[in-house]
Short mmCIF file of C-alpha atoms and ligand atoms in Angstrom, two decimals:
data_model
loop_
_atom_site.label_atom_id
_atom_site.label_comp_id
_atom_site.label_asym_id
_atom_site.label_seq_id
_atom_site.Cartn_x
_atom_site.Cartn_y
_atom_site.Cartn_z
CA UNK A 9 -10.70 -11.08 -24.58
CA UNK A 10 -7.62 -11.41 -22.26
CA UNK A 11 -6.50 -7.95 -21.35
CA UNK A 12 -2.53 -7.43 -21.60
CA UNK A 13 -1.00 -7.95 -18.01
CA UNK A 14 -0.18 -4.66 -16.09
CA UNK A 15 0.67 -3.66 -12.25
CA UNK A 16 -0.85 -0.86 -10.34
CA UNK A 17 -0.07 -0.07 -7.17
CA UNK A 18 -0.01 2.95 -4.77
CA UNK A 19 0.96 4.27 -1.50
CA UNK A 20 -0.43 7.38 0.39
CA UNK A 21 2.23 10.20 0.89
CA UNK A 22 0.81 10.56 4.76
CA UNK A 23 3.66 9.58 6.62
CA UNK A 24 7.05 7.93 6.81
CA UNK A 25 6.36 3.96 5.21
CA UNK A 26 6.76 0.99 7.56
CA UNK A 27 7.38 -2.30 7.81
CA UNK A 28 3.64 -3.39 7.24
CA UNK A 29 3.84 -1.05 3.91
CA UNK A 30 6.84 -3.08 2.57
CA UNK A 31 6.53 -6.29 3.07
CA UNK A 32 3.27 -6.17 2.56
CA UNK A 33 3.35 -4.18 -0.74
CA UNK A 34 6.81 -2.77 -1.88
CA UNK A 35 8.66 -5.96 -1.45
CA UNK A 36 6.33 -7.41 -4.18
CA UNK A 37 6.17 -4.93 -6.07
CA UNK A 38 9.91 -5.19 -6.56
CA UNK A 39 9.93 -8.47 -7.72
CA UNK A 40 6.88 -8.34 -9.87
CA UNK A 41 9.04 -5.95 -12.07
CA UNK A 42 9.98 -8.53 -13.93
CA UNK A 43 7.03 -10.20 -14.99
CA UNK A 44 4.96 -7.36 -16.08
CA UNK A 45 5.02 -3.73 -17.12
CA UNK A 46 4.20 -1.98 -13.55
CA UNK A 47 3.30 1.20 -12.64
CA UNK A 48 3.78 2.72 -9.14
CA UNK A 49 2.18 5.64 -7.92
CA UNK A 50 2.23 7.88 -4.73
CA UNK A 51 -0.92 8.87 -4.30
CA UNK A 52 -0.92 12.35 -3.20
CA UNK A 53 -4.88 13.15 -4.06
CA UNK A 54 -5.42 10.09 -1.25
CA UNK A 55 -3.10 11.83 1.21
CA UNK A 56 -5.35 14.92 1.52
CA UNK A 57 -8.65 12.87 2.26
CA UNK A 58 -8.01 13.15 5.84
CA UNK A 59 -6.01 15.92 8.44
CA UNK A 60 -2.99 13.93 8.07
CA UNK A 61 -2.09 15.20 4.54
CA UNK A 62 -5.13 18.15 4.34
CA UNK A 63 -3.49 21.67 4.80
CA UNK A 64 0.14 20.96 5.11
CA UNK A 65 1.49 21.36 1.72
CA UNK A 66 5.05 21.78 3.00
CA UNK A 67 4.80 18.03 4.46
CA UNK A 68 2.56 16.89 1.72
CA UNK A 69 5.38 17.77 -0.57
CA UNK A 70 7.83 16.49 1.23
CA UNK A 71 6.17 12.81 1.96
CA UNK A 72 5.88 12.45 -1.76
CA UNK A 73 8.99 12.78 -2.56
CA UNK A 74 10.45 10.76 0.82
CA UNK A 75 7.66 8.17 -0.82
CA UNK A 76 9.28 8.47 -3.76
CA UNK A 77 12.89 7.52 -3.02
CA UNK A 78 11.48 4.80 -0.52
CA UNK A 79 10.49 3.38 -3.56
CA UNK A 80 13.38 3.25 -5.19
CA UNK A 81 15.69 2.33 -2.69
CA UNK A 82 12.99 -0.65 -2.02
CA UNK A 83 14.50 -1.67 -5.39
CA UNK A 84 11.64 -0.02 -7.93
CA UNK A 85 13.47 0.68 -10.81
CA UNK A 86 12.38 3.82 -12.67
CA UNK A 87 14.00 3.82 -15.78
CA UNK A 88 12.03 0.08 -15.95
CA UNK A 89 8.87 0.80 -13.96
CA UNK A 90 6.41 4.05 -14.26
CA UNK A 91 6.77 5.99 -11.18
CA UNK A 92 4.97 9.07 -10.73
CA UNK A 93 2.61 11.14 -8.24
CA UNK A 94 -0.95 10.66 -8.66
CA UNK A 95 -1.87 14.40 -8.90
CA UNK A 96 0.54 14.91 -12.29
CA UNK A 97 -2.24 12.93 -14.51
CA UNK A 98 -5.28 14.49 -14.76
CA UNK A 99 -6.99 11.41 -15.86
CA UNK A 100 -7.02 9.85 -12.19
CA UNK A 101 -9.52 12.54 -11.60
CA UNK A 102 -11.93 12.62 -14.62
CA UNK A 103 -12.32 8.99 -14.21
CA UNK A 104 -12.76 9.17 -10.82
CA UNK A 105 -16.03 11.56 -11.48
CA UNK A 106 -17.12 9.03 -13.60
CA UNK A 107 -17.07 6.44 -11.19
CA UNK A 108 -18.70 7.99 -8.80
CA UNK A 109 -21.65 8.20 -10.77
CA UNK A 110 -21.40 4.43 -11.34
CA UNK A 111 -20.89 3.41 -7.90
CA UNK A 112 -23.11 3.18 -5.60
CA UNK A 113 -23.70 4.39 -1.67
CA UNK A 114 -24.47 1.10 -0.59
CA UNK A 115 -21.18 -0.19 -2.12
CA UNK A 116 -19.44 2.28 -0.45
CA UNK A 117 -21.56 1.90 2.76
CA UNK A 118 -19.81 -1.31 3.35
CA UNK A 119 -15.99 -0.70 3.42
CA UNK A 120 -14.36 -0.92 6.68
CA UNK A 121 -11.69 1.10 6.31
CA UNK A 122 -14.31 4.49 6.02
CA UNK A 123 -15.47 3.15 9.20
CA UNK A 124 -12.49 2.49 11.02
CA UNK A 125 -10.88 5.55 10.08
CA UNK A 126 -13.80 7.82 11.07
CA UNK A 127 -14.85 5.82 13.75
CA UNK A 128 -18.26 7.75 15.71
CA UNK A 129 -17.63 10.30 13.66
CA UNK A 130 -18.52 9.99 10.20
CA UNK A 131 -19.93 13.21 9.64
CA UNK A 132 -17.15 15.58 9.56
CA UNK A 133 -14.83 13.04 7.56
CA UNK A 134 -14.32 14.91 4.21
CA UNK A 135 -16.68 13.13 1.24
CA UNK A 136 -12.96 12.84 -0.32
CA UNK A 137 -12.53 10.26 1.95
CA UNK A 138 -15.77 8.51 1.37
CA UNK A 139 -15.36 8.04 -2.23
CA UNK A 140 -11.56 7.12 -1.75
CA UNK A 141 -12.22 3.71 -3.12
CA UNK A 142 -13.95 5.18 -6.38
CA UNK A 143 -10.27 7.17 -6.54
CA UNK A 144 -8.57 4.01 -6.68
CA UNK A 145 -10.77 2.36 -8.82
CA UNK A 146 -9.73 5.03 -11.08
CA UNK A 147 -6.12 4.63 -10.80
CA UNK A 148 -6.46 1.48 -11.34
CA UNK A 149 -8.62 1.44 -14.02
CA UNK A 150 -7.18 4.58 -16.06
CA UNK A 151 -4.31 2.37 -17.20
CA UNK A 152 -6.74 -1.30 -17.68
CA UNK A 153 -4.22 -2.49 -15.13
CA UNK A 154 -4.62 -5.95 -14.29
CA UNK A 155 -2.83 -6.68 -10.65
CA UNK A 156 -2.57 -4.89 -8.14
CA UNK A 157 0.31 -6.17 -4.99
CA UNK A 158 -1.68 -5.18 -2.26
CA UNK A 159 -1.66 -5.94 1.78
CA UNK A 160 -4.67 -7.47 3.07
CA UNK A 161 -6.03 -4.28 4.16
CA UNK A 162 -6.82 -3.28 0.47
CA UNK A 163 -8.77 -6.65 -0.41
CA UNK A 164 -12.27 -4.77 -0.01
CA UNK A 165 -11.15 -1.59 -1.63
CA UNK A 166 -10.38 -4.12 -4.86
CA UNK A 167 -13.33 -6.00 -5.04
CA UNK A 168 -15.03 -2.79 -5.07
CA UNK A 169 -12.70 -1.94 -7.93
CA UNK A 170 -14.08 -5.49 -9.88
CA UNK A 171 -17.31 -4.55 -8.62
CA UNK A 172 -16.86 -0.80 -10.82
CA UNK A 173 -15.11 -1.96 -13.85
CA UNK A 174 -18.41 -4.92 -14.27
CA UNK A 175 -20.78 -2.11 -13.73
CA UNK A 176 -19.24 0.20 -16.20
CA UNK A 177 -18.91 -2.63 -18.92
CA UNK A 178 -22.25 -4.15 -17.96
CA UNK A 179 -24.23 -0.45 -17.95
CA UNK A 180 -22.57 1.25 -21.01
CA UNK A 181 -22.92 -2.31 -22.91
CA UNK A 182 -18.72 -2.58 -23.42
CA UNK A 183 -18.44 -5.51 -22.56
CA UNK A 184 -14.70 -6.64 -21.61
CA UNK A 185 -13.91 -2.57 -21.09
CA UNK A 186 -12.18 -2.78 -18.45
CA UNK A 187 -10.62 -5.32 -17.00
CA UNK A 188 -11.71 -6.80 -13.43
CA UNK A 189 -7.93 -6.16 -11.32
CA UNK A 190 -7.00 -9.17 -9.52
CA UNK A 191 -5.47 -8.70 -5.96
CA UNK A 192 -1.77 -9.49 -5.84
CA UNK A 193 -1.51 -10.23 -1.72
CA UNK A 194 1.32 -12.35 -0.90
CA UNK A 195 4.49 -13.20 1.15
CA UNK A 196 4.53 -14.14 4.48
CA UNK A 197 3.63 -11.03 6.25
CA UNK A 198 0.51 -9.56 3.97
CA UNK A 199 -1.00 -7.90 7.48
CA UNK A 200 2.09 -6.85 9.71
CA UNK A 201 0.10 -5.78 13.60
CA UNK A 202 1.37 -3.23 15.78
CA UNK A 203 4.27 -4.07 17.61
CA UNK A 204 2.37 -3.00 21.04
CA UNK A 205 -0.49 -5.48 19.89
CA UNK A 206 -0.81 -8.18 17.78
CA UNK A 207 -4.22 -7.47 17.32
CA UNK A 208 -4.05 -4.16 15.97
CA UNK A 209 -2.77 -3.30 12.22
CA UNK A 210 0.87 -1.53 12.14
CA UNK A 211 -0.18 1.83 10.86
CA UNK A 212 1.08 5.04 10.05
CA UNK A 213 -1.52 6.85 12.49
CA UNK A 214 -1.06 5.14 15.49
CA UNK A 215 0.17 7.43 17.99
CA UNK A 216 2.73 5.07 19.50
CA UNK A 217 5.98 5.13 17.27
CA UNK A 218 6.60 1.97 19.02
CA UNK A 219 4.22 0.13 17.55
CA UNK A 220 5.99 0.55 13.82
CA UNK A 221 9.57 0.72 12.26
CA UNK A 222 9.79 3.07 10.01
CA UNK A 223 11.88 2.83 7.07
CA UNK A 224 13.86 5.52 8.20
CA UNK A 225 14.38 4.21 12.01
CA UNK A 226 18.08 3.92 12.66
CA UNK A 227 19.79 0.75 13.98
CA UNK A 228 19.46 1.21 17.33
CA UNK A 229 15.87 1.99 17.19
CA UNK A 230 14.86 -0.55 15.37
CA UNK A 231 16.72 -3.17 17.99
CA UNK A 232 15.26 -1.19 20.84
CA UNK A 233 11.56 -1.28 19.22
CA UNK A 234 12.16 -4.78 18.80
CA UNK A 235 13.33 -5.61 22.08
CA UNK A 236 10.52 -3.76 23.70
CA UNK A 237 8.16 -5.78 21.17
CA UNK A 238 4.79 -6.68 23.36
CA UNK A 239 5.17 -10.78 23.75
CA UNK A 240 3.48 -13.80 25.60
CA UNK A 241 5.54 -15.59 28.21
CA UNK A 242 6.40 -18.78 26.99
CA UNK A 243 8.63 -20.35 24.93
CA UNK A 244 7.87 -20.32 20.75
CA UNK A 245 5.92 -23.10 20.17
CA UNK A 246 7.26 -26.10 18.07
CA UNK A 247 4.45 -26.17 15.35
CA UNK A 248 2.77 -23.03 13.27
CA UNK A 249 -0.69 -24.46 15.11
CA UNK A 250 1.08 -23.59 18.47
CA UNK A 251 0.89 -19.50 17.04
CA UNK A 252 -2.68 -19.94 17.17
CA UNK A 253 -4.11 -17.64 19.93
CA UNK A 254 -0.49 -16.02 20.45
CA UNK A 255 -0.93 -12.66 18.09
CA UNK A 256 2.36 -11.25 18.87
CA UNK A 257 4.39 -14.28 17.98
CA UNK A 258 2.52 -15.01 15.14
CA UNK A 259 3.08 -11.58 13.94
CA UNK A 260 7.08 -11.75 14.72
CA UNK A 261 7.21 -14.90 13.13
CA UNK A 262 5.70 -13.35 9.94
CA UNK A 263 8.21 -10.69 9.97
CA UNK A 264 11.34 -12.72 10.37
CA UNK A 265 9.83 -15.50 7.00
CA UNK A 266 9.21 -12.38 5.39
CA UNK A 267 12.07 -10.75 5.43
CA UNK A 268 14.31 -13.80 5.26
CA UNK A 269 12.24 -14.32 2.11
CA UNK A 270 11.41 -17.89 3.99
CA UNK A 271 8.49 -19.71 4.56
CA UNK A 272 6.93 -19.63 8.03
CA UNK A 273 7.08 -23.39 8.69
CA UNK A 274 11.37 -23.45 8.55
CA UNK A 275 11.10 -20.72 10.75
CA UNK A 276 8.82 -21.70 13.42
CA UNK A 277 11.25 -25.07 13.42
CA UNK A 278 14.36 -23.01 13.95
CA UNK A 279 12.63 -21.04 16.76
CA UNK A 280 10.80 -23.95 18.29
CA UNK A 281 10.80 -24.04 22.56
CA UNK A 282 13.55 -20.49 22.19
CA UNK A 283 12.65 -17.58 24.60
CA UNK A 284 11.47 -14.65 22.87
CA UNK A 285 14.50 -12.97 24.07
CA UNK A 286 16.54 -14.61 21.82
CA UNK A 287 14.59 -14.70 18.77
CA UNK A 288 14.30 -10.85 19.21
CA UNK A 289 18.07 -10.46 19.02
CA UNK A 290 18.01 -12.40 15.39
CA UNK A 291 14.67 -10.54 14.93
CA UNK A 292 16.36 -6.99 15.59
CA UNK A 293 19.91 -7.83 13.63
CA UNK A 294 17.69 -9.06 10.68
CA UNK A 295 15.47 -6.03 10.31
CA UNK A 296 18.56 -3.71 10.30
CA UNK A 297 20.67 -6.02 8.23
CA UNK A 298 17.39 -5.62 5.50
CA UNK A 299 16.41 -2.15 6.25
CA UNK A 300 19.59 -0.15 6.84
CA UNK A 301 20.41 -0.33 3.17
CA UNK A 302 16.90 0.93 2.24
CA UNK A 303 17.46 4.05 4.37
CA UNK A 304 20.81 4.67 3.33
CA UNK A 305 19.64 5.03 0.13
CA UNK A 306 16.47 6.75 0.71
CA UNK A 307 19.17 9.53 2.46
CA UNK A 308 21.64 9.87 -0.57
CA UNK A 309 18.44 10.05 -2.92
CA UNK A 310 16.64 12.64 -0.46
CA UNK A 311 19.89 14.91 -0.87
CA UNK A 312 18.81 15.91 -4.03
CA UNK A 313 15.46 16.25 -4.40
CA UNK A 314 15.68 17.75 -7.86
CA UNK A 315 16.51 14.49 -9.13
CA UNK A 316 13.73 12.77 -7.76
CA UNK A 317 10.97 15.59 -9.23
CA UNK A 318 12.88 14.70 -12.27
CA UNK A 319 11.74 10.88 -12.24
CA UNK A 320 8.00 11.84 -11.18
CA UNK A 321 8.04 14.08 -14.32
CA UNK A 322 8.90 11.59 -16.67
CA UNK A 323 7.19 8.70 -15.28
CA UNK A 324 3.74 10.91 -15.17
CA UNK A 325 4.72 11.41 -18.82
CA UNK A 326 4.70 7.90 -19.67
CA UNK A 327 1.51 7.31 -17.18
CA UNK A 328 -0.20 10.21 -19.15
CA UNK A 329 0.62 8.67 -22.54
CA UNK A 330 -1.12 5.42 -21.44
CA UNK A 331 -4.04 6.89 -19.88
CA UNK A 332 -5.22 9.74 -22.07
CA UNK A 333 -6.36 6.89 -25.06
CA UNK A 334 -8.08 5.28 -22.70
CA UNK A 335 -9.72 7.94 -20.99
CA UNK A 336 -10.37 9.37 -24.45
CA UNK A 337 -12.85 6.02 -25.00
CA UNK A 338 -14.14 6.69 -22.27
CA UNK A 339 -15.40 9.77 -22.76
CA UNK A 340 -16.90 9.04 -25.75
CA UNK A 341 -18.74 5.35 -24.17
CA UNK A 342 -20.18 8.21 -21.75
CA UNK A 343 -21.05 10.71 -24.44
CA UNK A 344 -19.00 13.87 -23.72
CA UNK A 345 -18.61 15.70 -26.63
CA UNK A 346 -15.44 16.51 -27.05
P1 LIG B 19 -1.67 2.74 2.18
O1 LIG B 19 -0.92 3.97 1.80
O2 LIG B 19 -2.47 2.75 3.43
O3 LIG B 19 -0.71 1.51 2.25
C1 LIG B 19 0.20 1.23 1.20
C2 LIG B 19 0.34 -0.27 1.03
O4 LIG B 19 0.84 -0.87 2.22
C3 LIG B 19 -0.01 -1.94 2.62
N1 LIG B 19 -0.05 -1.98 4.09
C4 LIG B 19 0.19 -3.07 4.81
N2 LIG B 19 0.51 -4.33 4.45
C5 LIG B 19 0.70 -5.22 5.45
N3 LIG B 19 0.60 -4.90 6.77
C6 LIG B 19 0.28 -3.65 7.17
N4 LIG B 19 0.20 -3.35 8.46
C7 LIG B 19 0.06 -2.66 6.16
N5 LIG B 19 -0.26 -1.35 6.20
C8 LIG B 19 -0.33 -0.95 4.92
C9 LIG B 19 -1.36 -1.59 2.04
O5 LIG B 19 -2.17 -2.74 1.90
C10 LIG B 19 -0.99 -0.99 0.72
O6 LIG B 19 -0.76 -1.98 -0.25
N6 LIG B 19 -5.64 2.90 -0.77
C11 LIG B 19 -4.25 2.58 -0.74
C12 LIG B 19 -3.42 3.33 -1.76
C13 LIG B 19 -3.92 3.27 -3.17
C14 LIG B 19 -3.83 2.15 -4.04
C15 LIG B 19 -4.40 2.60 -5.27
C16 LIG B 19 -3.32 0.88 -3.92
C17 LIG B 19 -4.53 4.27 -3.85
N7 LIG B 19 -4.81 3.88 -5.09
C18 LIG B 19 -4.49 1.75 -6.35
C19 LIG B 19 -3.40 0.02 -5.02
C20 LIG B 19 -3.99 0.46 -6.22
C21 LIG B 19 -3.71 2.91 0.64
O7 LIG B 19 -4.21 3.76 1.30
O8 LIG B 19 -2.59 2.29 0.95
#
C-alpha cells in the first residue's frame, strides 16, 4: 500500500538559524509546499537535550518563536502549511516512549552526531540526547509522514527513522504501518562548512560567529563575514574538478548556486581564473540581496509576538487532529488499554 505523501521537517529552537539551516532545509521546504501537505515543526523538546536550550526558559521561549517567524519569512506559509512547536502535541512524546522500546542501543550506538556532540564525554550528556533520534522518529512517524527536506547532517538520524518504522511493522505484525520516510536532501549547498574552515560544518555552536551568517546578521556583517571568509590563494579554478581539495571554495561556490537557485557548473564557469576577492564582493551583495528580506520580516513578525503564539496554536491544533488517530492505533497494536 502506497502511503499518502506528507512533509515533516524540524528545526531545534537552540539558537539564531543560519545559512547552513536554510539552504540546506528551509529553502526546500518552501518550495515543497506545493507538492505536498507539509508540516513544519520547531522542535523545542530537542532544544533542551543539551545546555544550549536546558535551563533557560526565557531564551528557550524566545528561540521558538524567533524560529518561528524565520520560518515564515523563509516563505512557509501557515495558513497552507502546519506550523507548530513540538512540545504543544503530546503525541511526539508517547510515541517517542514507544520507540524507545523498539529501538535498539546498538542502533543508537552508531550515530555520529551523539558522538560529535559529546565528544570524550559521553557520560554526563543527558539520555535526552541519546535517544534524540528515537524523538524524531516520532515526529516523524506520529503524522505517517513520508519526506522529510533534510541537510546531509540528518541522513543517519533518517535511516534510523526507516530502520524504526520496519521494526515496529515487522515486530507488531502491521505490516505497511508506518511508512519508511524518505530523505528529501537537495540543492546545491545540502552541507554549508564553517566559514573559518571548509572542513568543519557551519553550526549554531561554534564559538566563532564568524564562521556562520545568521539570518538575522545585518548587511554589513554579512559583507564583512564574507570578506574575512578563510580562502586558498589562487585563482577559482575553471572546472568543478579544480574544487577538489580546495574546501573553502568549494563551499563558497555552493553558497553562491544555492542561493542564485543555479547549478554549480554555470557558476564555477562565470568565476573561472577570478580572485577570490572579487567573487566575495558578488558573494557578499548576493547573500544580503537574499537574506535582508528574510530578516526584515522576521523583525516586523517578532514585533508582535502574540501573533505568532497565535499560529503555533492553531497549527498544533491541526498537527494534534492528525496525530491523535494515529497514535490511537497505536496504542491499541501495543495493547494499552485505553
Ligand atoms: P537542526 O536544528 O540541527 O538543523 C535544522 C536543519 O538544518 C540543516 N542544517 C544544515 N544543512 C546544511 N548545512 C549545514 N551546515 C546545516 N546545519 C544544519 C539540518 O540538516 C536540518 O535539516 N534533528 C534535527 C531536527 C529534527 C527533525 C525532526 C528534522 C527533529 N525532529 C524530524 C526532520 C524531521 C536537527 O537537530 O536539526
Amino acid at each position: 500500500m502506497a502511503h499518502p505523501q506528507l512533509v515533516f521537517s524540524g528545526m531545534q529552537p537552540t539558537n539564531v538559524l543560519h545559512l547552513g539551516n536554510y539552504l540546506g532545509a528551509l529553502k526546500n521546504w518552501v518550495k515543497l509546499q506545493d507538492e505536498m501537505p507539509c508540516l513544519y515543526c520547531v522542535v523545542d523538546m530537542h532544544a533542551i537535550t543539551q545546555d544550549t536550550g536546558y535551563r533557560h526558559p526565557k531564551e528557550l521561549a524566545a528561540a521558538t518563536r524567533e524560529v518561528t517567524a524565520a520560518y515564515i519569512a523563509a516563505g512557509v506559509n501557515p495558513n497552507k502549511s502546519i506550523l507548530f512547536n513540538q512540545s504543544r502535541v503530546a503525541e511526539h512524546a508517547e510515541l517517542a516512549w514507544v520507540f524507545n522500546c523498539v529501538g535498539r542501543l546498538g542502533w543508537l550506538d552508531r550515530m555520529t552526531q551523539f558522538k560529535e556532540k559529546t565528544g570524550k564525554h559521553k557520560e554526563r550528556a543527558s539520555v535526552g540526547l541519546y535517544t534524540y533520534p528515537l524523538l524524531m522518529a516520532a515526529d516523524i512517524l506520529a503524522y505517517k509522514g513520508t519526506h522529510v527536506p533534510v541537510g546531509e547532517d540528518q541522513r543517519q538520524h533518517l535511516e534510523l527513522s526507516r530502520d524504526i518504522a520496519q521494526k515496529f511493522n515487522s515486530d507488531y505484525e502491521v505490516p505497511d504501518f508506518f511508512p519508511l520516510p524518505e530523505p528529501v536532501i537537495t540543492g546545491a549547498a545540502t552541507r554549508v562548512m564553517s566559514l573559518r574552515d571548509g572542513t568543519k560544518k557551519m553550526s549554531k555552536s561554534d564559538e566563532s560567529d564568524y564562521s556562520r551568517i545568521n539570518l538575522t546578521d545585518d548587511t554589513d556583517t554579512i559583507a564583512q563575514k564574507i570578506r574575512k571568509a578563510r580562502t586558498d590563494p589562487n585563482p577559482l579554478p575553471d572546472s568543478e574538478e579544480g574544487l577538489e581539495g580546495r574546501p573553502e571554495a568549494e563551499n563558497l561556490i555552493n553558497i553562491y548556486a544555492a542561493l542564485a537557485d543555479e547549478n554549480r557548473a554555470s557558476i564555477v564557469a562565470r568565476f573561472a581564473g577570478r580572485q577570490f576577492s572579487e567573487f566575495k564582493n558578488e558573494l557578499a551583495d548576493l547573500s544580503v540581496a537574499k537574506l535582508q528580506p528574510i530578516a526584515a520580516e522576521m523583525r516586523r513578525l517578532l514585533a508582535d509576538p502574540a501573533e505568532i503564539d497565535r499560529i503555533l496554536v492553531s497549527g498544533a491544533e491541526k498537527a494534534r487532529a492528525l496525530a491523535a488517530p494515529i497514535m490511537a492505533e497505536v496504542k491499541q497494536i501495543v495493547g494499552f488499554v485505553s
